[in-house]
CSV table of C-alpha atoms in Angstrom, one decimal:
chain,number,residue,atom,x,y,z
A,25,MET,CA,56.9,1.3,-22.9
A,26,GLN,CA,57.0,-2.3,-24.2
A,27,HIS,CA,55.6,-1.6,-27.7
A,28,PRO,CA,55.7,2.2,-28.4
A,29,GLY,CA,55.4,1.7,-32.1
A,30,ARG,CA,52.4,-0.6,-31.8
A,31,VAL,CA,50.5,0.8,-28.8
A,32,HIS,CA,50.1,4.5,-28.9
A,33,VAL,CA,50.2,6.6,-25.7
A,34,TYR,CA,47.0,8.6,-24.8
A,35,SER,CA,47.2,11.6,-22.4
A,36,LEU,CA,43.9,10.8,-20.7
A,37,HIS,CA,45.1,7.2,-20.1
A,38,ILE,CA,48.3,8.5,-18.5
A,39,GLY,CA,46.2,10.9,-16.4
A,40,TRP,CA,44.1,8.1,-15.0
A,41,VAL,CA,47.3,6.1,-14.3
A,42,VAL,CA,48.6,9.0,-12.2
A,43,PHE,CA,45.2,9.3,-10.5
A,44,LEU,CA,45.2,5.6,-9.6
A,45,LEU,CA,48.8,5.8,-8.3
A,46,LEU,CA,47.8,8.7,-6.0
A,47,GLU,CA,44.6,6.8,-5.0
A,48,VAL,CA,46.6,3.7,-4.0
A,49,GLN,CA,49.0,5.8,-2.0
A,50,ARG,CA,46.2,7.7,-0.3
A,51,PHE,CA,44.3,4.4,0.3
A,52,TRP,CA,47.2,2.8,2.2
A,53,TRP,CA,48.0,5.9,4.1
A,54,PHE,CA,44.4,6.2,5.5
A,55,GLU,CA,44.0,2.5,6.0
A,56,TYR,CA,46.6,2.7,8.7
A,57,THR,CA,43.9,4.5,10.8
A,58,LEU,CA,42.0,1.2,10.9
A,59,ALA,CA,44.5,0.2,13.6
A,60,SER,CA,42.4,2.2,16.0
A,61,VAL,CA,39.3,0.2,15.2
A,62,THR,CA,38.9,-2.2,18.1
A,63,GLU,CA,36.0,-4.3,16.9
A,64,TRP,CA,36.5,-6.3,13.8
A,65,ASN,CA,34.4,-8.9,12.2
A,66,PHE,CA,34.6,-10.9,9.0
A,67,ALA,CA,32.2,-8.5,7.1
A,68,ARG,CA,34.4,-5.5,7.9
A,69,TYR,CA,37.5,-7.4,7.0
A,70,ALA,CA,35.9,-8.5,3.7
A,71,PHE,CA,34.8,-4.9,3.0
A,72,VAL,CA,38.4,-3.6,3.4
A,73,THR,CA,39.8,-6.4,1.3
A,74,GLY,CA,37.2,-5.7,-1.4
A,75,TYR,CA,38.1,-2.0,-1.3
A,76,ALA,CA,41.8,-3.0,-1.9
A,77,ALA,CA,40.7,-5.3,-4.7
A,78,LEU,CA,38.9,-2.4,-6.5
A,79,HIS,CA,42.3,-0.7,-6.9
A,80,PHE,CA,43.6,-3.9,-8.6
A,81,PHE,CA,40.6,-4.1,-10.9
A,82,LEU,CA,41.1,-0.5,-12.0
A,83,ALA,CA,44.8,-1.2,-12.6
A,84,THR,CA,43.9,-4.2,-14.8
A,85,MET,CA,41.5,-2.0,-16.7
A,86,LEU,CA,44.2,0.6,-17.3
A,87,PHE,CA,46.8,-2.0,-18.4
A,88,PRO,CA,45.0,-4.9,-20.2
A,89,ASP,CA,47.1,-7.9,-21.2
A,90,ASP,CA,45.9,-7.7,-24.9
A,91,MET,CA,45.4,-4.5,-26.9
A,92,SER,CA,45.3,-6.0,-30.3
A,93,GLU,CA,41.7,-5.2,-31.0
A,94,PHE,CA,42.2,-1.5,-30.2
A,95,ASN,CA,44.0,1.4,-31.9
A,96,GLY,CA,46.1,2.2,-28.8
A,97,TYR,CA,45.0,3.4,-25.4
A,98,LYS,CA,42.7,6.0,-26.9
A,99,GLY,CA,40.5,3.4,-28.7
A,100,TYR,CA,40.7,1.2,-25.6
A,101,MET,CA,39.6,3.9,-23.2
A,102,GLU,CA,36.8,4.9,-25.4
A,103,ALA,CA,35.6,1.3,-25.9
A,104,ARG,CA,35.8,0.5,-22.2
A,105,ARG,CA,34.6,3.8,-20.9
A,106,GLY,CA,31.5,2.4,-19.2
A,107,TRP,CA,33.3,-0.3,-17.4
A,108,PHE,CA,36.2,1.9,-16.3
A,109,PHE,CA,34.1,4.8,-14.9
A,110,SER,CA,31.7,2.3,-13.3
A,111,LEU,CA,34.7,1.0,-11.4
A,112,VAL,CA,35.8,4.5,-10.6
A,113,ALA,CA,32.3,5.3,-9.2
A,114,ALA,CA,32.4,2.0,-7.2
A,115,LEU,CA,35.9,2.8,-5.8
A,116,LEU,CA,34.8,6.3,-4.7
A,117,THR,CA,31.6,5.0,-3.2
A,118,VAL,CA,33.5,2.4,-1.2
A,119,ASP,CA,35.9,5.1,-0.1
A,120,LEU,CA,32.9,7.1,1.3
A,121,ILE,CA,31.7,4.0,3.2
A,122,ASP,CA,35.2,3.2,4.4
A,123,THR,CA,35.5,6.7,5.9
A,124,LEU,CA,32.3,6.2,7.8
A,125,LEU,CA,33.6,2.8,9.1
A,126,LYS,CA,36.6,4.6,10.7
A,127,GLY,CA,34.2,6.0,13.3
A,128,LYS,CA,32.5,9.1,14.5
A,129,GLN,CA,35.7,10.9,15.7
A,130,TYR,CA,37.4,10.3,12.4
A,131,TYR,CA,34.3,11.5,10.5
A,132,GLU,CA,34.0,14.7,12.6
A,133,HIS,CA,37.7,15.4,11.8
A,134,LEU,CA,36.7,15.5,8.1
A,135,ALA,CA,33.2,17.0,8.5
A,136,LEU,CA,33.8,20.3,6.7
A,137,ALA,CA,34.8,18.7,3.5
A,138,PHE,CA,33.0,15.4,3.8
A,139,PRO,CA,31.1,14.0,1.9
A,140,GLY,CA,30.7,16.8,-0.7
A,141,PRO,CA,33.8,16.1,-2.8
A,142,GLU,CA,33.2,12.4,-2.8
A,143,VAL,CA,29.5,12.7,-3.9
A,144,THR,CA,30.6,15.1,-6.6
A,145,LEU,CA,33.3,12.8,-7.9
A,146,ILE,CA,30.9,9.8,-7.8
A,147,THR,CA,28.3,11.7,-9.8
A,148,GLY,CA,31.0,12.8,-12.2
A,149,ALA,CA,32.1,9.2,-12.8
A,150,ILE,CA,28.6,8.1,-13.5
A,151,ILE,CA,28.3,10.9,-16.1
A,152,ALA,CA,31.7,10.0,-17.6
A,153,ALA,CA,30.6,6.4,-18.0
A,154,ASN,CA,27.7,7.6,-20.2
A,155,ILE,CA,29.0,10.4,-22.4
A,156,LYS,CA,31.7,10.6,-25.0
A,157,SER,CA,32.7,14.3,-24.6
A,158,LYS,CA,36.5,14.6,-24.6
A,159,THR,CA,36.2,18.0,-23.0
A,160,TYR,CA,34.1,16.5,-20.1
A,161,HIS,CA,36.5,13.7,-19.7
A,162,LYS,CA,39.5,16.0,-19.5
A,163,LEU,CA,37.8,18.3,-17.0
A,164,TYR,CA,36.6,15.3,-14.9
A,165,LEU,CA,40.2,13.9,-14.9
A,166,LEU,CA,41.5,17.3,-13.8
A,167,LEU,CA,38.9,17.5,-11.0
A,168,CYS,CA,39.8,13.9,-9.8
A,169,LEU,CA,43.5,14.7,-9.8
A,170,SER,CA,43.0,18.0,-8.0
A,171,ALA,CA,40.7,16.3,-5.5
A,172,GLN,CA,43.4,13.6,-4.8
A,173,ILE,CA,46.1,16.2,-4.2
A,174,LEU,CA,43.8,18.3,-2.0
A,175,LEU,CA,42.6,15.3,0.0
A,176,ILE,CA,46.2,14.3,0.6
A,177,VAL,CA,47.3,17.8,1.6
A,178,PHE,CA,44.3,18.6,3.8
A,179,ARG,CA,43.8,15.2,5.4
A,180,THR,CA,47.4,14.5,6.2
A,181,GLY,CA,48.6,18.1,6.8
A,182,SER,CA,51.5,17.6,4.4
A,183,PHE,CA,52.3,16.5,0.9
């Protein structure tokens, strides 16, 4: 929006922005369940803080402060593919661990769908970090967006 003539919009970039926005909203919604965790220690606190920080790191990857060496967001996303998808894989892995930290009762509530979708998305991110196929990247983004929406609907009971 700041420099539309200089920095070109890229549909996959916009898709990942939407994914991250949904992810941040889902993250904070589910972190409220941590209020039921009665035993806290610094390691658990640091873990949750690190999880929140991963969202920030992904946001900074999506919106770098200098794009002068790239031909718009397409060139940027292609050049930083490995870093970006490694962070996506890390975020999804931490999400999996975070779910387990919420306790047995919470896990059993999710048992039918857990951890299948998370493992699939983590594997997909690792593949995306290592291949250039635009078709794969489009399909993987569609899968991630669909998973976000389904997780929100099925785990909250509403949208």
